[in-house]
Coordinates of C-alpha atoms in Angstrom, one line a residue:
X6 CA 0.0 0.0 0.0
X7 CA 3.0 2.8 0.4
X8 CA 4.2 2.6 -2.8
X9 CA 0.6 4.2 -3.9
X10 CA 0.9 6.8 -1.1
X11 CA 3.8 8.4 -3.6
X12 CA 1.3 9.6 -5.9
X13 CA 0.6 12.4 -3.9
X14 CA 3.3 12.8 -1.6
X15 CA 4.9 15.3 -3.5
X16 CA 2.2 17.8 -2.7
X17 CA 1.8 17.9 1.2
X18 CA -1.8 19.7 0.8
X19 CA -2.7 16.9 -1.6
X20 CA -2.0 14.2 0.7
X21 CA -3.7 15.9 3.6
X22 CA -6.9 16.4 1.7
X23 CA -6.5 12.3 1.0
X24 CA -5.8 11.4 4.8
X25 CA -8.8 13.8 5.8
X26 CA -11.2 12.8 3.1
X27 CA -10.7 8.9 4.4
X28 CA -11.4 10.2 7.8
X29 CA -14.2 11.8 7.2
X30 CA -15.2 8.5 5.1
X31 CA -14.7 6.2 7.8
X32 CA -16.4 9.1 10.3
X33 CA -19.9 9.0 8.1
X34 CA -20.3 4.9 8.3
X35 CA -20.1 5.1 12.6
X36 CA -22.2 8.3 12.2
X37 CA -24.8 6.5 9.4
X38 CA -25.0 3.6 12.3
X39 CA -25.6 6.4 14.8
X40 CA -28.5 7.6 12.8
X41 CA -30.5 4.2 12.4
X42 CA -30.1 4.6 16.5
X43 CA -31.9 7.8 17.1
X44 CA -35.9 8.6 16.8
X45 CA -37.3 8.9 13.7
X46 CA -38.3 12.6 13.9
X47 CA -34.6 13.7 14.5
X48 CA -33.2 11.3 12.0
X49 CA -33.3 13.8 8.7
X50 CA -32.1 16.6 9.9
X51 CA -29.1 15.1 11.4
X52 CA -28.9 13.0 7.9
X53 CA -29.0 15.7 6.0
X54 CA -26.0 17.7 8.0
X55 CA -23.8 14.9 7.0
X56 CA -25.1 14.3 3.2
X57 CA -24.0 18.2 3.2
X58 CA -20.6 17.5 5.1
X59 CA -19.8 14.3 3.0
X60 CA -20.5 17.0 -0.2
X61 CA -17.9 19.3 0.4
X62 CA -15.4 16.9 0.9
X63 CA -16.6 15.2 -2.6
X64 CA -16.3 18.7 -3.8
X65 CA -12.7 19.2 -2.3
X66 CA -11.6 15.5 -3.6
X67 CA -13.1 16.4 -7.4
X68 CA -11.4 19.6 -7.2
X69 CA -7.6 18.0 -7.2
X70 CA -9.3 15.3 -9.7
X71 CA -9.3 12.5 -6.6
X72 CA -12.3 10.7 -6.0
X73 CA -12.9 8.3 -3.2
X74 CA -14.1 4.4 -4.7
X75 CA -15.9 1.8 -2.5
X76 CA -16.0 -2.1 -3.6
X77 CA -18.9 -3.4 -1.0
X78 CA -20.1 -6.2 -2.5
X79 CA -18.3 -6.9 -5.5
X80 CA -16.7 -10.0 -6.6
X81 CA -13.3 -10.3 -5.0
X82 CA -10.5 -10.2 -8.0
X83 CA -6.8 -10.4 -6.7
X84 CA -6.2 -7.9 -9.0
X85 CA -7.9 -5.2 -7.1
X86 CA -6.2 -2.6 -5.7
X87 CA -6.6 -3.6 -2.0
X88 CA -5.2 -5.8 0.7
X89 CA -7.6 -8.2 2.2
X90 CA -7.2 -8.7 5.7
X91 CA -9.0 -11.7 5.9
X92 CA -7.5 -13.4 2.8
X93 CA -5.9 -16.1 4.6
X94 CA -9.2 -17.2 6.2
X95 CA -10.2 -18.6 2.3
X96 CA -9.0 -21.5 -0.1
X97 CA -8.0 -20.9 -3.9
X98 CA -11.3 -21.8 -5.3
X99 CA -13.4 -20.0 -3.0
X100 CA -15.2 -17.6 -4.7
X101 CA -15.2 -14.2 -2.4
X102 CA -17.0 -10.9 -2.2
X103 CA -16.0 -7.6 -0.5
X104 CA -18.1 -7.4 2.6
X105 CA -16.3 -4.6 3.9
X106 CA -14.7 -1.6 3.3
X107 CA -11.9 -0.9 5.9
X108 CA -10.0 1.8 4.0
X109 CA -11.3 2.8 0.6
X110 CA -9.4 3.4 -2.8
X111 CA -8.2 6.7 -3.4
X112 CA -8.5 7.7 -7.4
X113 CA -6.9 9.9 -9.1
X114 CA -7.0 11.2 -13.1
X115 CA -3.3 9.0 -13.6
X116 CA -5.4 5.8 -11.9
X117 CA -4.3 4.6 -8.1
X118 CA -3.6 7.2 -6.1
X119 CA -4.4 5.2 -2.5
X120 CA -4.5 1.4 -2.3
X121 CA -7.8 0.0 0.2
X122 CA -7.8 -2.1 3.2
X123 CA -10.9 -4.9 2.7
X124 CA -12.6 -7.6 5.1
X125 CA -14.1 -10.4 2.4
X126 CA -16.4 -13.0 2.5
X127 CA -17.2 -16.2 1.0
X128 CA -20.2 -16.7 -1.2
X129 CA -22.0 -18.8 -3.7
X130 CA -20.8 -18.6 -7.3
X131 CA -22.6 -16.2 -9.4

């Protein structure tokens, strides 16, 4: 995964927007669980602050032509540009989906900017 942190360590700002953006990625899945917590009624407006917040960072991130990418749920390839945590827990043949996002990829317009961190799981062939 360091060798992709490269891309934008050259420009400090760059790579601060990048370290924030995850942050603020990983900060909006605890918060989304938060939500589905509290009463109904104060649910939108809460939702809505962080739709906003999660905007601006988009914004930011589309700006310096970066864009966050998350790969819930699709077929596992080894290809991918991600380290599986869990990869050890599987066999060769087993076909595997990404279950969870730990870290997600990082894009840039030049490709791979920021390698993700996965959990997977097994599942039935397609």
């Amino acid at each position: 995964m360091e060798e992709a942190r490269g891309v934008a360590g050259d420009h400090p700002a760059k790579e601060a927007l990048i370290d924030v953006s995850i942050e603020a990625w990983r900060f909006a899945r605890v918060f989304g669980r938060l939500l589905g917590k509290l009463e109904v009624s104060e649910t939108p407006r809460y939702a809505n602050q962080s739709r906003y917040f999660l905007k601006k960072i988009d914004d930011g991130l589309n700006a310096c032509g970066l864009r966050i990418v998350t790969l819930e749920g699709q077929p596992y390839d080894p290809g991918m540009a991600v380290s599986a945590l869990n990869i050890a827990d599987f066999g060769p043949n087993d076909f595997l989906v990404v279950d969870q996002m730990v870290e997600p990829v990082v894009m840039g317009p030049d490709g791979l900017v920021r390698s993700g961190t996965v959990m997977l799981v097994k599942a039935g062939r397609p």
